[in-house]
GROMACS .gro file of C-alpha atoms in nm:
model
  493
    1MET     CA    1   2.698  -4.297   8.022
    2SER     CA    2   3.027  -4.123   8.100
    3VAL     CA    3   3.012  -3.745   8.084
    4VAL     CA    4   3.342  -3.708   7.896
    5PRO     CA    5   3.260  -3.937   7.599
    6ARG     CA    6   2.914  -3.782   7.574
    7ALA     CA    7   3.061  -3.431   7.571
    8ARG     CA    8   3.311  -3.530   7.303
    9ARG     CA    9   3.035  -3.686   7.093
   10LEU     CA   10   2.820  -3.375   7.115
   11ALA     CA   11   3.116  -3.150   7.028
   12ALA     CA   12   3.207  -3.364   6.728
   13ALA     CA   13   2.845  -3.372   6.613
   14LEU     CA   14   2.824  -2.992   6.635
   15ALA     CA   15   3.144  -2.953   6.430
   16LEU     CA   16   3.017  -3.194   6.165
   17LEU     CA   17   2.683  -3.014   6.157
   18LEU     CA   18   2.848  -2.679   6.093
   19ILE     CA   19   3.051  -2.823   5.805
   20ALA     CA   20   2.752  -3.004   5.663
   21VAL     CA   21   2.557  -2.682   5.629
   22SER     CA   22   2.855  -2.471   5.510
   23PRO     CA   23   2.973  -2.618   5.178
   24VAL     CA   24   3.288  -2.526   4.993
   25GLY     CA   25   3.198  -2.339   4.679
   26ALA     CA   26   2.834  -2.249   4.632
   27ALA     CA   27   2.634  -2.218   4.951
   28GLY     CA   28   2.639  -1.914   5.174
   29PRO     CA   29   2.518  -1.821   5.520
   30GLY     CA   30   2.156  -1.889   5.427
   31HIS     CA   31   2.226  -2.250   5.336
   32LYS     CA   32   1.973  -2.475   5.515
   33PRO     CA   33   2.009  -2.840   5.616
   34ALA     CA   34   1.872  -3.096   5.372
   35PRO     CA   35   1.557  -3.285   5.470
   36ALA     CA   36   1.601  -3.622   5.635
   37GLU     CA   37   1.499  -3.816   5.327
   38ALA     CA   38   1.748  -4.045   5.157
   39ALA     CA   39   1.726  -4.231   4.830
   40LYS     CA   40   1.840  -4.585   4.904
   41THR     CA   41   2.063  -4.755   4.650
   42ASP     CA   42   1.959  -5.109   4.562
   43THR     CA   43   2.275  -5.321   4.593
   44THR     CA   44   2.106  -5.656   4.536
   45LYS     CA   45   2.133  -5.636   4.157
   46THR     CA   46   2.442  -5.684   3.943
   47ASP     CA   47   2.561  -5.445   3.673
   48THR     CA   48   2.408  -5.662   3.404
   49ALA     CA   49   2.073  -5.711   3.574
   50LYS     CA   50   1.777  -5.500   3.471
   51SER     CA   51   1.755  -5.226   3.731
   52GLU     CA   52   1.436  -5.087   3.875
   53PRO     CA   53   1.390  -4.725   3.983
   54ALA     CA   54   1.511  -4.678   4.339
   55LYS     CA   55   1.242  -4.595   4.588
   56THR     CA   56   1.264  -4.273   4.785
   57GLU     CA   57   1.142  -4.308   5.140
   58PRO     CA   58   1.214  -4.149   5.478
   59ALA     CA   59   1.537  -4.287   5.614
   60LYS     CA   60   1.518  -4.496   5.927
   61PRO     CA   61   1.815  -4.581   6.148
   62ASP     CA   62   1.909  -4.948   6.154
   63ALA     CA   63   1.873  -5.073   6.509
   64GLU     CA   64   2.117  -5.356   6.437
   65THR     CA   65   2.403  -5.129   6.336
   66PRO     CA   66   2.535  -4.840   6.548
   67ASP     CA   67   2.522  -4.505   6.373
   68VAL     CA   68   2.886  -4.398   6.346
   69PHE     CA   69   2.798  -4.038   6.263
   70GLY     CA   70   2.536  -3.981   6.529
   71PRO     CA   71   2.337  -3.654   6.507
   72LEU     CA   72   2.486  -3.563   6.168
   73ASP     CA   73   2.254  -3.818   6.005
   74ASP     CA   74   1.965  -3.596   6.110
   75VAL     CA   75   2.112  -3.333   5.877
   76VAL     CA   76   2.193  -3.538   5.567
   77GLY     CA   77   1.972  -3.844   5.616
   78SER     CA   78   2.055  -4.198   5.716
   79VAL     CA   79   2.054  -4.537   5.551
   80SER     CA   80   2.102  -4.877   5.708
   81ALA     CA   81   2.418  -5.079   5.667
   82LYS     CA   82   2.215  -5.326   5.462
   83SER     CA   83   2.182  -5.070   5.181
   84ALA     CA   84   2.537  -4.934   5.204
   85VAL     CA   85   2.756  -4.923   4.895
   86ALA     CA   86   3.066  -5.102   5.019
   87THR     CA   87   3.198  -5.263   4.701
   88ALA     CA   88   3.149  -5.006   4.428
   89GLU     CA   89   2.791  -5.083   4.338
   90PRO     CA   90   2.671  -4.829   4.076
   91GLY     CA   91   2.402  -4.580   4.168
   92ARG     CA   92   2.058  -4.598   4.006
   93ASP     CA   93   1.849  -4.337   3.832
   94LEU     CA   94   1.676  -4.148   4.110
   95ASP     CA   95   1.344  -3.971   4.069
   96LEU     CA   96   1.426  -3.666   4.281
   97ALA     CA   97   1.254  -3.330   4.303
   98PRO     CA   98   1.422  -3.058   4.094
   99VAL     CA   99   1.623  -2.780   4.253
  100LYS     CA  100   1.392  -2.482   4.283
  101ASP     CA  101   1.667  -2.223   4.309
  102ALA     CA  102   1.683  -2.075   3.958
  103ALA     CA  103   2.056  -2.018   3.990
  104LYS     CA  104   2.110  -2.391   4.040
  105ALA     CA  105   1.844  -2.533   3.810
  106GLN     CA  106   1.956  -2.675   3.476
  107PRO     CA  107   1.788  -2.799   3.158
  108ALA     CA  108   1.676  -3.159   3.196
  109GLY     CA  109   1.896  -3.273   2.908
  110GLY     CA  110   2.223  -3.122   3.032
  111PRO     CA  111   2.476  -3.267   3.275
  112SER     CA  112   2.439  -3.228   3.648
  113THR     CA  113   2.674  -2.984   3.822
  114ALA     CA  114   2.864  -3.054   4.142
  115LEU     CA  115   2.797  -2.724   4.318
  116ALA     CA  116   3.009  -2.769   4.629
  117ALA     CA  117   3.182  -3.030   4.842
  118ARG     CA  118   3.292  -3.064   5.200
  119ILE     CA  119   3.440  -3.322   5.435
  120ALA     CA  120   3.365  -3.378   5.803
  121GLY     CA  121   3.493  -3.625   6.057
  122ASP     CA  122   3.809  -3.751   6.222
  123GLY     CA  123   4.072  -4.022   6.187
  124GLN     CA  124   3.820  -4.298   6.258
  125ARG     CA  125   3.524  -4.195   6.043
  126THR     CA  126   3.490  -3.932   5.771
  127ARG     CA  127   3.199  -3.814   5.558
  128LEU     CA  128   3.215  -3.657   5.210
  129ILE     CA  129   2.916  -3.452   5.092
  130ILE     CA  130   2.880  -3.330   4.732
  131ASP     CA  131   2.593  -3.094   4.645
  132LEU     CA  132   2.448  -3.167   4.302
  133SER     CA  133   2.217  -2.958   4.088
  134ARG     CA  134   2.042  -3.281   3.996
  135ALA     CA  135   2.077  -3.641   4.107
  136ALA     CA  136   2.336  -3.842   3.917
  137GLU     CA  137   2.435  -4.205   3.884
  138PHE     CA  138   2.754  -4.282   4.072
  139ARG     CA  139   2.996  -4.557   4.162
  140ALA     CA  140   3.224  -4.555   4.468
  141PHE     CA  141   3.506  -4.801   4.537
  142THR     CA  142   3.854  -4.826   4.686
  143LEU     CA  143   4.196  -4.896   4.535
  144ALA     CA  144   4.537  -4.977   4.684
  145ASN     CA  145   4.894  -4.863   4.618
  146PRO     CA  146   4.831  -4.593   4.725
  147THR     CA  147   4.513  -4.619   4.932
  148ARG     CA  148   4.243  -4.427   4.745
  149VAL     CA  149   3.867  -4.386   4.734
  150ILE     CA  150   3.731  -4.340   4.382
  151ILE     CA  151   3.394  -4.180   4.307
  152ASP     CA  152   3.278  -4.189   3.945
  153LEU     CA  153   2.984  -3.968   3.847
  154LYS     CA  154   2.789  -4.003   3.524
  155ASP     CA  155   2.728  -3.682   3.326
  156VAL     CA  156   2.852  -3.446   3.597
  157THR     CA  157   3.066  -3.133   3.570
  158PHE     CA  158   3.244  -2.971   3.863
  159GLY     CA  159   3.144  -2.614   3.942
  160PHE     CA  160   3.384  -2.541   4.228
  161LYS     CA  161   3.759  -2.500   4.259
  162ALA     CA  162   4.000  -2.753   4.404
  163ASP     CA  163   4.158  -2.518   4.655
  164ALA     CA  164   3.966  -2.581   4.977
  165PRO     CA  165   4.187  -2.673   5.277
  166ASP     CA  166   3.880  -2.805   5.463
  167MET     CA  167   3.866  -3.091   5.210
  168ARG     CA  168   4.180  -3.237   5.368
  169ARG     CA  169   4.071  -3.372   5.703
  170GLY     CA  170   3.987  -3.689   5.886
  171LEU     CA  171   4.079  -3.991   5.675
  172VAL     CA  172   4.131  -3.780   5.361
  173SER     CA  173   4.484  -3.645   5.307
  174ALA     CA  174   4.439  -3.511   4.953
  175TYR     CA  175   4.176  -3.494   4.680
  176ARG     CA  176   4.134  -3.406   4.315
  177PHE     CA  177   3.860  -3.419   4.055
  178GLY     CA  178   3.791  -3.365   3.688
  179LEU     CA  179   3.673  -3.523   3.364
  180PHE     CA  180   3.789  -3.884   3.349
  181ALA     CA  181   3.631  -3.998   3.023
  182PRO     CA  182   3.357  -3.868   2.795
  183GLY     CA  183   3.041  -3.850   3.007
  184LYS     CA  184   3.220  -3.954   3.327
  185ALA     CA  185   3.368  -3.734   3.599
  186ARG     CA  186   3.588  -3.868   3.876
  187MET     CA  187   3.683  -3.758   4.227
  188VAL     CA  188   3.983  -3.927   4.390
  189LEU     CA  189   4.038  -3.913   4.766
  190ASP     CA  190   4.378  -4.016   4.902
  191ALA     CA  191   4.319  -4.196   5.230
  192SER     CA  192   4.565  -4.167   5.519
  193ASP     CA  193   4.474  -4.519   5.640
  194PRO     CA  194   4.295  -4.828   5.506
  195VAL     CA  195   3.924  -4.754   5.481
  196VAL     CA  196   3.596  -4.914   5.383
  197ILE     CA  197   3.299  -4.736   5.230
  198ASP     CA  198   3.039  -4.776   5.502
  199LYS     CA  199   2.759  -4.595   5.318
  200ALA     CA  200   2.710  -4.416   4.986
  201PHE     CA  201   2.375  -4.267   4.892
  202VAL     CA  202   2.196  -3.974   4.733
  203ILE     CA  203   1.953  -3.743   4.913
  204ALA     CA  204   1.660  -3.597   4.724
  205ALA     CA  205   1.653  -3.227   4.642
  206GLN     CA  206   1.382  -3.035   4.822
  207ASP     CA  207   1.277  -2.670   4.836
  208ASP     CA  208   1.587  -2.460   4.773
  209GLN     CA  209   1.830  -2.738   4.868
  210PRO     CA  210   2.023  -2.935   4.605
  211ALA     CA  211   2.049  -3.309   4.579
  212ARG     CA  212   2.340  -3.450   4.774
  213LEU     CA  213   2.576  -3.741   4.732
  214VAL     CA  214   2.703  -3.868   5.068
  215VAL     CA  215   2.993  -4.111   5.111
  216ASP     CA  216   3.085  -4.237   5.457
  217LEU     CA  217   3.434  -4.378   5.517
  218VAL     CA  218   3.539  -4.581   5.821
  219LYS     CA  219   3.894  -4.676   5.917
  220THR     CA  220   3.966  -5.047   5.893
  221ASP     CA  221   4.255  -5.293   5.899
  222ALA     CA  222   4.469  -5.386   5.600
  223ALA     CA  223   4.313  -5.730   5.558
  224THR     CA  224   3.959  -5.592   5.537
  225PHE     CA  225   4.069  -5.318   5.299
  226ASN     CA  226   4.239  -5.566   5.067
  227ALA     CA  227   3.930  -5.787   5.069
  228THR     CA  228   3.694  -5.504   4.973
  229GLN     CA  229   3.895  -5.304   4.719
  230ALA     CA  230   3.779  -5.313   4.358
  231PRO     CA  231   3.963  -5.504   4.083
  232ALA     CA  232   4.204  -5.284   3.891
  233ALA     CA  233   4.008  -5.332   3.567
  234GLU     CA  234   3.704  -5.158   3.717
  235ALA     CA  235   3.905  -4.838   3.769
  236ALA     CA  236   4.024  -4.814   3.409
  237PRO     CA  237   3.858  -4.573   3.167
  238PRO     CA  238   3.637  -4.713   2.890
  239PRO     CA  239   3.806  -4.811   2.564
  240PRO     CA  240   3.894  -4.503   2.357
  241ALA     CA  241   3.714  -4.416   2.039
  242ALA     CA  242   3.884  -4.537   1.724
  243ASP     CA  243   4.136  -4.297   1.574
  244ALA     CA  244   4.030  -4.125   1.255
  245ALA     CA  245   4.163  -4.332   0.967
  246ALA     CA  246   4.411  -4.157   0.743
  247SER     CA  247   4.374  -4.171   0.369
  248PRO     CA  248   4.588  -4.445   0.212
  249ASP     CA  249   4.722  -4.179  -0.022
  250ASP     CA  250   4.839  -3.959   0.267
  251LYS     CA  251   5.212  -4.033   0.286
  252ARG     CA  252   5.297  -3.741   0.517
  253PRO     CA  253   5.486  -3.828   0.837
  254VAL     CA  254   5.269  -3.846   1.148
  255VAL     CA  255   5.359  -3.626   1.443
  256VAL     CA  256   5.185  -3.710   1.771
  257LEU     CA  257   5.157  -3.424   2.019
  258ASP     CA  258   5.094  -3.525   2.378
  259PRO     CA  259   4.978  -3.254   2.620
  260GLY     CA  260   5.051  -3.404   2.961
  261HIS     CA  261   4.798  -3.477   3.235
  262GLY     CA  262   4.434  -3.366   3.185
  263GLY     CA  263   4.097  -3.415   3.346
  264VAL     CA  264   4.122  -3.546   3.701
  265ASP     CA  265   4.503  -3.518   3.680
  266SER     CA  266   4.582  -3.145   3.688
  267GLY     CA  267   4.957  -3.190   3.693
  268THR     CA  268   5.158  -2.941   3.894
  269THR     CA  269   5.043  -2.594   3.993
  270GLY     CA  270   5.358  -2.448   4.141
  271ALA     CA  271   5.142  -2.308   4.426
  272THR     CA  272   4.964  -2.082   4.175
  273SER     CA  273   4.612  -2.061   4.037
  274TYR     CA  274   4.733  -2.208   3.706
  275ALA     CA  275   4.722  -2.580   3.625
  276GLU     CA  276   4.989  -2.753   3.420
  277LYS     CA  277   4.728  -2.946   3.220
  278ASN     CA  278   4.587  -2.622   3.074
  279ILE     CA  279   4.921  -2.456   2.998
  280VAL     CA  280   5.059  -2.755   2.809
  281LEU     CA  281   4.734  -2.806   2.617
  282ASP     CA  282   4.747  -2.445   2.496
  283VAL     CA  283   5.105  -2.495   2.372
  284ALA     CA  284   5.018  -2.825   2.201
  285VAL     CA  285   4.719  -2.670   2.023
  286ALA     CA  286   4.930  -2.375   1.903
  287LEU     CA  287   5.194  -2.616   1.768
  288ARG     CA  288   4.931  -2.838   1.607
  289ASP     CA  289   4.779  -2.541   1.425
  290LYS     CA  290   5.115  -2.436   1.284
  291LEU     CA  291   5.207  -2.787   1.172
  292GLU     CA  292   4.870  -2.843   1.008
  293LYS     CA  293   4.883  -2.506   0.835
  294SER     CA  294   5.218  -2.600   0.679
  295GLY     CA  295   5.056  -2.907   0.521
  296ARG     CA  296   5.377  -3.107   0.564
  297PHE     CA  297   5.262  -3.335   0.846
  298ARG     CA  298   4.960  -3.524   0.970
  299VAL     CA  299   4.915  -3.427   1.333
  300VAL     CA  300   4.750  -3.647   1.597
  301MET     CA  301   4.675  -3.521   1.949
  302THR     CA  302   4.657  -3.761   2.243
  303ARG     CA  303   4.402  -3.519   2.386
  304SER     CA  304   4.259  -3.192   2.255
  305THR     CA  305   4.031  -3.121   2.553
  306ASP     CA  306   4.054  -3.135   2.932
  307VAL     CA  307   4.019  -3.512   2.962
  308PHE     CA  308   4.234  -3.778   3.125
  309VAL     CA  309   4.433  -4.018   2.904
  310PRO     CA  310   4.629  -4.305   3.065
  311LEU     CA  311   5.002  -4.315   3.002
  312GLY     CA  312   4.983  -4.648   2.825
  313GLU     CA  313   4.709  -4.522   2.595
  314ARG     CA  314   4.925  -4.225   2.492
  315VAL     CA  315   5.194  -4.468   2.381
  316ARG     CA  316   4.938  -4.682   2.199
  317ILE     CA  317   4.804  -4.377   2.014
  318ALA     CA  318   5.153  -4.314   1.876
  319ARG     CA  319   5.200  -4.674   1.769
  320ARG     CA  320   4.849  -4.716   1.620
  321ASN     CA  321   4.907  -4.412   1.403
  322GLN     CA  322   5.257  -4.529   1.302
  323ALA     CA  323   5.398  -4.202   1.431
  324ALA     CA  324   5.730  -4.079   1.300
  325LEU     CA  325   5.772  -3.852   1.604
  326PHE     CA  326   5.615  -3.825   1.951
  327VAL     CA  327   5.640  -3.502   2.153
  328SER     CA  328   5.508  -3.498   2.510
  329ILE     CA  329   5.467  -3.150   2.657
  330HIS     CA  330   5.485  -3.075   3.031
  331ALA     CA  331   5.581  -2.809   3.286
  332ASP     CA  332   5.772  -2.864   3.609
  333ALA     CA  333   5.765  -2.708   3.955
  334LEU     CA  334   5.975  -2.723   4.269
  335ALA     CA  335   5.814  -2.773   4.607
  336ALA     CA  336   5.845  -2.495   4.862
  337GLY     CA  337   6.185  -2.514   5.028
  338ASP     CA  338   6.347  -2.706   4.742
  339GLY     CA  339   6.529  -2.401   4.609
  340GLN     CA  340   6.482  -2.221   4.281
  341ALA     CA  341   6.517  -2.330   3.920
  342ARG     CA  342   6.432  -2.190   3.580
  343GLY     CA  343   6.439  -2.295   3.221
  344ALA     CA  344   6.313  -2.551   2.972
  345SER     CA  345   6.452  -2.902   2.931
  346VAL     CA  346   6.414  -3.185   2.681
  347TYR     CA  347   6.416  -3.547   2.800
  348THR     CA  348   6.469  -3.876   2.620
  349LEU     CA  349   6.417  -4.232   2.743
  350SER     CA  350   6.688  -4.421   2.927
  351ASP     CA  351   6.703  -4.707   3.175
  352THR     CA  352   6.927  -4.502   3.403
  353ALA     CA  353   6.847  -4.138   3.473
  354SER     CA  354   7.103  -3.878   3.368
  355ASP     CA  355   7.089  -3.720   3.715
  356ALA     CA  356   6.889  -3.719   4.038
  357ASP     CA  357   6.658  -3.442   3.919
  358ALA     CA  358   6.569  -3.636   3.604
  359ALA     CA  359   6.500  -3.950   3.810
  360HIS     CA  360   6.274  -3.755   4.046
  361LEU     CA  361   6.083  -3.597   3.758
  362ALA     CA  362   6.028  -3.931   3.585
  363GLU     CA  363   5.903  -4.084   3.908
  364LYS     CA  364   5.658  -3.796   3.949
  365GLU     CA  365   5.531  -3.805   3.590
  366ASN     CA  366   5.494  -4.183   3.599
  367LYS     CA  367   5.242  -4.150   3.883
  368SER     CA  368   4.983  -3.989   3.655
  369ASP     CA  369   4.769  -4.303   3.635
  370ALA     CA  370   4.771  -4.352   4.012
  371ILE     CA  371   4.669  -3.989   4.060
  372ALA     CA  372   4.369  -4.047   3.835
  373GLY     CA  373   4.266  -4.363   4.017
  374ILE     CA  374   4.409  -4.628   3.785
  375ASP     CA  375   4.615  -4.930   3.886
  376SER     CA  376   4.867  -4.978   3.606
  377ALA     CA  377   5.113  -5.220   3.767
  378GLU     CA  378   5.031  -5.495   3.518
  379GLU     CA  379   5.074  -5.260   3.225
  380ASN     CA  380   5.412  -5.149   3.360
  381SER     CA  381   5.545  -5.505   3.358
  382GLN     CA  382   5.418  -5.561   3.003
  383VAL     CA  383   5.586  -5.246   2.878
  384ALA     CA  384   5.907  -5.340   3.055
  385ASP     CA  385   5.904  -5.683   2.888
  386ILE     CA  386   5.853  -5.525   2.548
  387LEU     CA  387   6.136  -5.281   2.606
  388ALA     CA  388   6.374  -5.559   2.709
  389ASP     CA  389   6.317  -5.739   2.377
  390LEU     CA  390   6.227  -5.478   2.117
  391VAL     CA  391   6.383  -5.137   2.182
  392GLN     CA  392   6.581  -5.053   1.872
  393ARG     CA  393   6.904  -4.859   1.877
  394GLU     CA  394   6.805  -4.632   1.590
  395THR     CA  395   6.492  -4.517   1.776
  396LYS     CA  396   6.703  -4.395   2.067
  397SER     CA  397   6.946  -4.232   1.825
  398PHE     CA  398   6.668  -4.047   1.647
  399SER     CA  399   6.519  -3.940   1.982
  400ALA     CA  400   6.855  -3.797   2.087
  401LEU     CA  401   6.890  -3.625   1.749
  402PHE     CA  402   6.554  -3.454   1.783
  403ALA     CA  403   6.628  -3.353   2.144
  404ARG     CA  404   6.944  -3.172   2.030
  405THR     CA  405   6.760  -3.013   1.739
  406LEU     CA  406   6.476  -2.895   1.961
  407VAL     CA  407   6.707  -2.739   2.220
  408GLY     CA  408   6.890  -2.562   1.938
  409THR     CA  409   6.573  -2.389   1.815
  410MET     CA  410   6.400  -2.334   2.151
  411LYS     CA  411   6.699  -2.149   2.301
  412HIS     CA  412   6.619  -1.850   2.078
  413THR     CA  413   6.273  -1.818   2.235
  414ALA     CA  414   6.277  -1.977   2.580
  415ARG     CA  415   6.525  -1.967   2.860
  416MET     CA  416   6.681  -2.313   2.879
  417HIS     CA  417   6.786  -2.500   3.191
  418ARG     CA  418   7.158  -2.509   3.260
  419SER     CA  419   7.148  -2.879   3.161
  420PRO     CA  420   6.881  -2.873   2.890
  421ILE     CA  421   6.915  -3.232   2.762
  422LYS     CA  422   6.845  -3.511   3.009
  423SER     CA  423   6.715  -3.867   3.015
  424ALA     CA  424   6.518  -4.094   3.247
  425GLY     CA  425   6.266  -4.379   3.247
  426PHE     CA  426   5.952  -4.193   3.144
  427ARG     CA  427   5.670  -4.437   3.074
  428VAL     CA  428   5.515  -4.211   2.814
  429LEU     CA  429   5.831  -4.232   2.599
  430LYS     CA  430   5.831  -4.613   2.579
  431ALA     CA  431   5.705  -4.662   2.224
  432HIS     CA  432   5.997  -4.876   2.112
  433ASP     CA  433   5.967  -4.788   1.744
  434VAL     CA  434   5.876  -4.416   1.767
  435PRO     CA  435   6.137  -4.143   1.831
  436SER     CA  436   6.004  -3.972   2.142
  437VAL     CA  437   6.092  -3.678   2.366
  438LEU     CA  438   5.936  -3.510   2.667
  439VAL     CA  439   5.959  -3.129   2.680
  440GLU     CA  440   5.945  -2.943   3.010
  441LEU     CA  441   5.854  -2.586   2.918
  442GLY     CA  442   5.986  -2.440   3.242
  443TYR     CA  443   5.911  -2.421   3.613
  444MET     CA  444   5.570  -2.306   3.726
  445SER     CA  445   5.729  -2.235   4.064
  446SER     CA  446   5.938  -1.965   3.897
  447PRO     CA  447   5.746  -1.636   3.854
  448GLN     CA  448   5.956  -1.553   3.547
  449ASP     CA  449   5.893  -1.887   3.377
  450LEU     CA  450   5.523  -1.881   3.468
  451LYS     CA  451   5.485  -1.533   3.319
  452GLN     CA  452   5.623  -1.663   2.992
  453MET     CA  453   5.419  -1.983   2.987
  454THR     CA  454   5.095  -1.789   3.036
  455SER     CA  455   5.176  -1.533   2.763
  456ASP     CA  456   4.999  -1.573   2.429
  457ALA     CA  457   5.285  -1.400   2.246
  458TRP     CA  458   5.549  -1.626   2.403
  459ARG     CA  459   5.341  -1.936   2.335
  460ASP     CA  460   5.317  -1.845   1.966
  461LYS     CA  461   5.694  -1.791   1.939
  462LEU     CA  462   5.764  -2.115   2.123
  463ALA     CA  463   5.532  -2.311   1.893
  464GLU     CA  464   5.711  -2.159   1.596
  465SER     CA  465   6.052  -2.267   1.729
  466MET     CA  466   5.924  -2.619   1.793
  467GLN     CA  467   5.782  -2.631   1.439
  468THR     CA  468   6.122  -2.532   1.304
  469ALA     CA  469   6.286  -2.814   1.501
  470ILE     CA  470   6.039  -3.068   1.361
  471ASN     CA  471   6.101  -2.947   1.006
  472ASP     CA  472   6.479  -2.966   1.057
  473PHE     CA  473   6.457  -3.312   1.215
  474PHE     CA  474   6.279  -3.467   0.920
  475ALA     CA  475   6.502  -3.288   0.672
  476THR     CA  476   6.808  -3.433   0.850
  477ARG     CA  477   6.664  -3.785   0.851
  478VAL     CA  478   6.592  -3.776   0.480
  479ALA     CA  479   6.928  -3.622   0.390
  480GLY     CA  480   7.128  -3.852   0.618
  481GLY     CA  481   6.972  -4.177   0.510
  482VAL     CA  482   6.801  -4.438   0.722
  483PRO     CA  483   6.963  -4.701   0.944
  484THR     CA  484   6.882  -5.064   0.868
  485GLY     CA  485   6.534  -5.155   0.983
  486GLY     CA  486   6.405  -4.799   0.983
  487ALA     CA  487   6.187  -4.610   0.741
  488ALA     CA  488   6.215  -4.235   0.711
  489PRO     CA  489   5.903  -4.082   0.561
  490ALA     CA  490   5.949  -3.817   0.301
  491VAL     CA  491   5.848  -3.464   0.391
  492PRO     CA  492   5.642  -3.287   0.122
  493LYS     CA  493   5.794  -2.968  -0.011
   0.00000   0.00000   0.00000
């Protein structure tokens, strides 16, 4: 064997070993390697077949398949290629020993916690390791446009922060995680090249070491990637729970508040420790409370917790509830080197963007589903077809009216952008029969704007100004009459 390749292999193995025993988040210098015992996932059964408990046995290298990770498998265990999860086969319930460390142990009935994560490898092969307080069922698969690896975890919460630079290496260019649907967490890895999932397995907890989920990625060609990626339908969240039915006697207009992003999609951060998804949810909740206290409106939230909601579902929520107004709430940020900007803006829907900045923002916001690991190309074409046939002129007129009204009241509380009213092709505004606007509260990349957006006092004043705009909007619609084909709901006094 050549000395140079052998030296490189040993150096790479040592680097991977150091990362494997030094997780991001929970473990410290005393963290010990996990035992070489892997729980093999049975991939011979379909989702609908009755599954049997997976057997835990010492892992043995497969002589027929070269071990692409070499000595690292001695640290985290090894499984043969025959038991690899290469096409998103779900994990099984694993009878693993509990974590003995009291700080990591959890009640049997609660969710498992992802304690730490780390990535090792290079541009040819990369390994993800997630430490778990208790074994969890999982599903791993790939998606295209862009190239992503999706890992869904049943009843798991994340106990570490998404700010580790070591998680961007090898075949992984970016990552994110969060709650995807009730009872389901999701981690999304953006891949720099086409990949296949060579192995995916769980290692039993032992002594003071947690259980571990291991996912091995190997670079491949485009044809192989396209042949192994999962169907788009498998990446979609489960059907939402039915909306609470309103009383037939409740004639109040329905206002749908839409806090942007959520769950696995954090939105922008503006290079700060704050996440857009949390800031906009706080504003939406404050506005909801004020509207409900007035008793004049029935308020529906697209989300009231940190959970992901697809863009199309947000539109459907508005239409199912026969909303009279839809308000989507967001915050913007400029990338480093893109200059400085401040102030709030209000956007309406248009086929052609009002300016380049509006077009860029719409493009960014419309990627929310892709960020969360959903392929929504088919839904896009359906929405576009609906818009071509059914968009009504009065809906756009009412949207523009509310945008002007909202800017008029918000300017007394928030600093407004120099061009506060804009338009672009935002997917979330495409309910053809519901007046809709998207509010950008300000720029998280601006220290002044961020200080305001994270202030309880400012948030309360902003919610009050938005409530005033909603009151004025409905008063104007009732006083001004209704265009043909529309129906303006009366606002209780």
